[in-house]
Short mmCIF file of C-alpha atoms in Angstrom, two decimals:
data_model
loop_
_atom_site.label_atom_id
_atom_site.label_comp_id
_atom_site.label_asym_id
_atom_site.label_seq_id
_atom_site.Cartn_x
_atom_site.Cartn_y
_atom_site.Cartn_z
CA MET D 14 41.84 66.46 118.16
CA HIS D 15 44.96 65.06 116.47
CA PHE D 16 43.52 64.38 113.72
CA ARG D 17 41.75 67.72 113.07
CA PHE D 18 45.98 69.35 113.95
CA GLN D 19 46.93 66.86 110.92
CA LYS D 20 44.11 68.11 108.69
CA VAL D 21 44.49 71.80 109.89
CA LEU D 22 48.57 71.57 108.45
CA LYS D 23 47.76 69.44 105.52
CA ASN D 24 45.12 72.10 103.79
CA GLU D 25 48.62 75.07 105.26
CA ILE D 26 50.70 72.01 103.36
CA THR D 27 48.26 72.20 100.54
CA ILE D 28 48.17 76.47 100.30
CA ILE D 29 52.00 76.76 100.92
CA TYR D 30 52.47 74.53 97.38
CA ARG D 31 49.51 76.54 95.35
CA ALA D 32 51.09 80.06 96.92
CA GLU D 33 55.15 78.77 95.83
CA THR D 34 53.66 77.14 92.33
CA TYR D 35 51.14 79.79 91.44
CA GLY D 36 52.01 83.36 92.81
CA PRO D 37 50.69 85.89 95.35
CA VAL D 38 46.89 85.16 94.51
CA CYS D 39 46.01 81.69 93.09
CA ARG D 40 42.81 80.23 93.54
CA ILE D 41 41.30 77.61 95.89
CA ASN D 42 38.14 74.97 94.97
CA ILE D 43 36.78 73.56 98.21
CA LEU D 44 33.41 71.50 96.59
CA HIS D 45 31.46 74.56 95.20
CA TRP D 46 33.09 77.32 97.03
CA ILE D 47 35.46 79.52 95.25
CA ILE D 48 38.58 81.10 97.64
CA LEU D 49 41.42 82.71 96.81
CA CYS D 50 44.72 82.76 98.92
CA ILE D 51 47.00 85.99 98.88
CA THR D 52 50.22 86.31 99.54
CA CYS D 53 50.86 90.05 98.05
CA PRO D 54 52.20 91.58 100.96
CA GLU D 55 50.28 95.69 99.57
CA ALA D 56 47.23 93.91 98.93
CA THR D 57 47.52 92.45 102.08
CA LYS D 58 47.61 95.71 103.68
CA GLU D 59 45.46 97.32 102.03
CA ILE D 60 42.53 95.04 102.67
CA LEU D 61 43.53 93.57 106.39
CA MET D 62 43.47 97.77 107.29
CA SER D 63 40.24 98.49 105.95
CA HIS D 64 37.12 97.83 107.30
CA LYS D 65 35.42 98.27 103.58
CA TYR D 66 36.42 94.26 103.42
CA PRO D 67 34.28 92.35 106.22
CA LYS D 68 34.86 89.04 107.12
CA THR D 69 33.35 85.75 105.61
CA GLU D 70 30.58 85.70 106.62
CA PHE D 71 30.80 81.75 105.81
CA ILE D 72 33.66 81.13 107.91
CA TYR D 73 33.12 83.56 111.02
CA LYS D 74 29.38 82.03 111.95
CA ARG D 75 30.47 79.05 112.05
CA LEU D 76 33.27 79.93 114.07
CA SER D 77 31.31 81.46 116.42
CA HIS D 78 28.68 78.81 116.65
CA LEU D 79 29.69 75.63 115.30
CA PHE D 80 27.10 72.45 115.29
CA GLY D 81 24.06 75.41 116.44
CA GLN D 82 26.30 76.18 119.30
CA ARG D 83 28.19 78.49 121.12
CA PHE D 84 32.25 78.27 119.96
CA LEU D 85 34.19 81.07 120.30
CA GLY D 86 31.43 84.08 120.42
CA ASN D 87 31.29 87.42 119.19
CA GLY D 88 34.94 88.42 120.35
CA LEU D 89 37.66 90.30 118.72
CA LEU D 90 38.34 87.43 116.26
CA THR D 91 35.47 86.79 115.33
CA ALA D 92 32.76 89.73 115.55
CA LEU D 93 31.27 90.38 111.65
CA ASP D 94 30.09 93.71 112.57
CA HIS D 95 32.30 96.16 112.70
CA GLY D 96 30.92 98.68 114.78
CA LEU D 97 30.90 95.51 117.49
CA TRP D 98 34.70 94.89 116.44
CA HIS D 99 35.54 98.10 117.05
CA LYS D 100 34.08 98.69 120.63
CA GLN D 101 35.63 95.79 121.74
CA ARG D 102 39.27 96.80 120.40
CA ARG D 103 38.59 100.28 122.31
CA LEU D 104 37.66 98.28 125.31
CA MET D 105 41.12 96.05 125.36
CA ASN D 106 43.42 99.34 124.54
CA PRO D 107 44.76 100.14 128.28
CA ALA D 108 45.47 96.05 127.40
CA PHE D 109 48.52 97.91 125.44
CA TYR D 110 49.67 101.13 126.55
CA ASN D 111 52.75 101.55 128.54
CA LEU D 112 51.64 102.34 132.11
CA TYR D 113 49.26 99.26 131.83
CA LEU D 114 52.81 97.07 130.41
CA SER D 115 55.02 98.85 132.91
CA ASP D 116 52.18 97.90 135.96
CA LEU D 117 52.53 94.23 134.84
CA MET D 118 57.09 94.34 135.43
CA GLU D 119 55.83 92.62 139.33
CA ALA D 120 53.85 90.08 138.23
CA PHE D 121 57.43 89.12 134.98
CA ASN D 122 59.48 89.33 138.32
CA GLU D 123 57.14 87.06 140.65
CA LYS D 124 57.21 84.29 137.61
CA ALA D 125 60.78 84.95 137.25
CA GLU D 126 61.42 84.08 140.61
CA ASP D 127 59.40 81.13 140.29
CA LEU D 128 61.70 79.67 137.30
CA MET D 129 64.72 80.44 139.45
CA GLY D 130 63.16 78.16 142.52
CA LYS D 131 62.27 75.74 140.14
CA LEU D 132 66.00 75.89 138.48
CA ALA D 133 67.58 75.38 141.74
CA ASP D 134 65.81 72.15 142.65
CA GLU D 135 66.62 70.63 139.96
CA ALA D 136 70.53 72.22 140.68
CA ASP D 137 70.06 70.53 143.53
CA ASN D 138 69.19 67.10 142.36
CA ASN D 139 71.99 67.41 139.65
CA THR D 140 69.54 67.32 136.94
CA VAL D 141 70.62 68.13 133.58
CA ALA D 142 68.74 71.69 132.49
CA ASN D 143 69.16 72.27 128.85
CA LEU D 144 68.64 76.08 128.35
CA GLN D 145 69.94 76.11 124.56
CA HIS D 146 71.86 78.51 123.42
CA LEU D 147 73.18 80.83 125.52
CA ALA D 148 73.10 83.63 123.04
CA VAL D 149 68.09 82.91 124.50
CA ARG D 150 71.87 84.27 128.18
CA LYS D 151 74.73 87.08 127.68
CA GLU D 152 71.85 89.44 126.42
CA VAL D 153 70.63 89.37 129.77
CA ASP D 154 73.74 89.57 131.61
CA ASP D 155 74.63 92.19 129.86
CA VAL D 156 70.98 93.88 130.12
CA ILE D 157 70.40 92.60 133.63
CA GLY D 158 72.96 91.42 135.24
CA MET D 159 73.05 91.20 138.78
CA LYS D 160 69.75 92.95 139.52
CA TYR D 161 66.81 91.35 141.74
CA ASN D 162 63.82 92.37 139.38
CA ILE D 163 63.25 93.42 136.16
CA SER D 164 62.57 96.94 134.89
CA TYR D 165 59.91 97.89 132.12
CA GLU D 166 63.13 100.11 130.53
CA ASP D 167 64.53 96.90 131.08
CA LEU D 168 62.65 94.99 128.40
CA GLY D 169 63.00 97.51 125.38
CA LYS D 170 67.01 96.89 125.46
CA LEU D 171 66.20 92.67 125.28
CA THR D 172 66.40 93.24 120.78
CA TYR D 173 67.44 89.14 120.89
CA LEU D 174 64.56 88.19 123.00
CA SER D 175 62.69 90.58 120.38
CA GLN D 176 63.87 88.89 117.85
CA VAL D 177 63.39 85.27 119.18
CA LEU D 178 59.48 85.75 120.03
CA LYS D 179 59.21 87.39 116.59
CA GLU D 180 60.98 84.21 114.91
CA THR D 181 58.57 82.06 116.88
CA LEU D 182 55.42 83.95 115.91
CA ARG D 183 56.16 84.12 112.18
CA LEU D 184 56.99 80.18 111.84
CA TYR D 185 53.91 79.79 114.79
CA PRO D 186 51.17 82.27 114.39
CA THR D 187 48.34 82.85 117.04
CA ALA D 188 46.14 82.92 114.21
CA PRO D 189 47.50 81.46 111.17
CA ALA D 190 44.60 82.75 108.93
CA VAL D 191 42.09 85.46 108.80
CA PHE D 192 39.07 85.52 105.71
CA ARG D 193 37.86 88.61 103.84
CA LYS D 194 35.31 88.89 101.67
CA ILE D 195 36.26 91.39 98.48
CA PRO D 196 32.40 93.57 98.55
CA GLU D 197 33.24 95.17 94.63
CA ASP D 198 35.31 94.27 91.44
CA THR D 199 39.44 94.25 92.13
CA ALA D 200 42.76 94.54 91.06
CA ILE D 201 45.81 92.89 93.49
CA ASP D 202 49.34 91.98 91.89
CA GLY D 203 47.61 93.42 88.31
CA LEU D 204 44.87 90.32 88.63
CA HIS D 205 41.60 91.37 87.75
CA VAL D 206 39.44 89.98 91.50
CA PRO D 207 35.85 89.92 90.77
CA GLY D 208 33.20 91.38 93.60
CA GLY D 209 31.48 88.76 96.19
CA VAL D 210 34.75 86.52 96.08
CA SER D 211 36.39 84.99 99.66
CA CYS D 212 39.59 85.51 100.36
CA ILE D 213 42.52 84.08 102.50
CA PHE D 214 45.48 85.78 104.46
CA SER D 215 47.62 83.35 106.11
CA SER D 216 50.91 84.32 108.09
CA PHE D 217 52.00 80.74 108.56
CA VAL D 218 51.98 80.62 104.61
CA ALA D 219 53.54 83.82 104.07
CA GLY D 220 55.76 82.89 106.78
CA ARG D 221 57.46 79.52 104.98
CA LEU D 222 57.81 81.06 101.14
CA GLU D 223 60.72 81.25 99.71
CA LYS D 224 60.09 84.60 98.61
CA PHE D 225 59.91 86.19 101.71
CA SER D 226 62.37 83.92 104.41
CA LYS D 227 65.82 82.65 102.84
CA GLU D 228 65.32 78.89 104.16
CA PRO D 229 61.56 79.54 105.66
CA LEU D 230 61.74 76.89 107.65
CA THR D 231 64.76 77.34 109.44
CA PHE D 232 64.35 79.42 112.99
CA ASP D 233 67.01 82.20 112.16
CA SER D 234 66.79 85.27 114.65
CA ALA D 235 68.60 86.55 113.24
CA ARG D 236 66.03 87.96 109.85
CA PHE D 237 64.67 90.31 112.87
CA HIS D 238 67.92 91.65 113.67
CA PRO D 239 68.14 95.81 113.68
CA ASP D 240 69.96 95.65 110.64
CA ALA D 241 68.62 93.16 109.02
CA PRO D 242 66.69 93.09 105.67
CA LYS D 243 62.99 93.97 105.79
#
């Protein structure tokens, strides 16, 4: 598992180097397979938000069934058929509704209480507990104060928490890369791209490019401050 992680990390670093050296559209050769790494924001938005560009079968069939055995199956991540994907997405939509999220507040508060219990045990044992900076605290004091339970309305006021979550996802995205097939000839960032070629869109790579983020390897939640440049 550790070897696989190192191999993936090495590949991502190679793609970062190529993207910085050759620009928003660069070619990568994997044996006989040619793939384009796209870091152009406009093309990324156009291609990933349209069902005209299907997932690359070469990649996603292997993710769904690895070495002939079911691996990730045909879920939201791997489903090649757009109709099947759309059906599953509609089934999951209620999980993202505000009403559903507000119903989870009881669970959030329950887990927060568990954490407080563990911290109390640490305090009773005179054990040092590193809570990082006091900013991850000031916002919590201002918004939550002495409330025993957090309300759904309080979540929207925790802007610093939101910044920290977004900056974490910038550096460590849950899905570091997705692949799409370009069905017909097109132009990306002024360059001709022939139909049939596959493209990789890596949020892991884009989040580490100097042109998008100053000092990209530095964790800085201020990048996502409401007043920060987009």
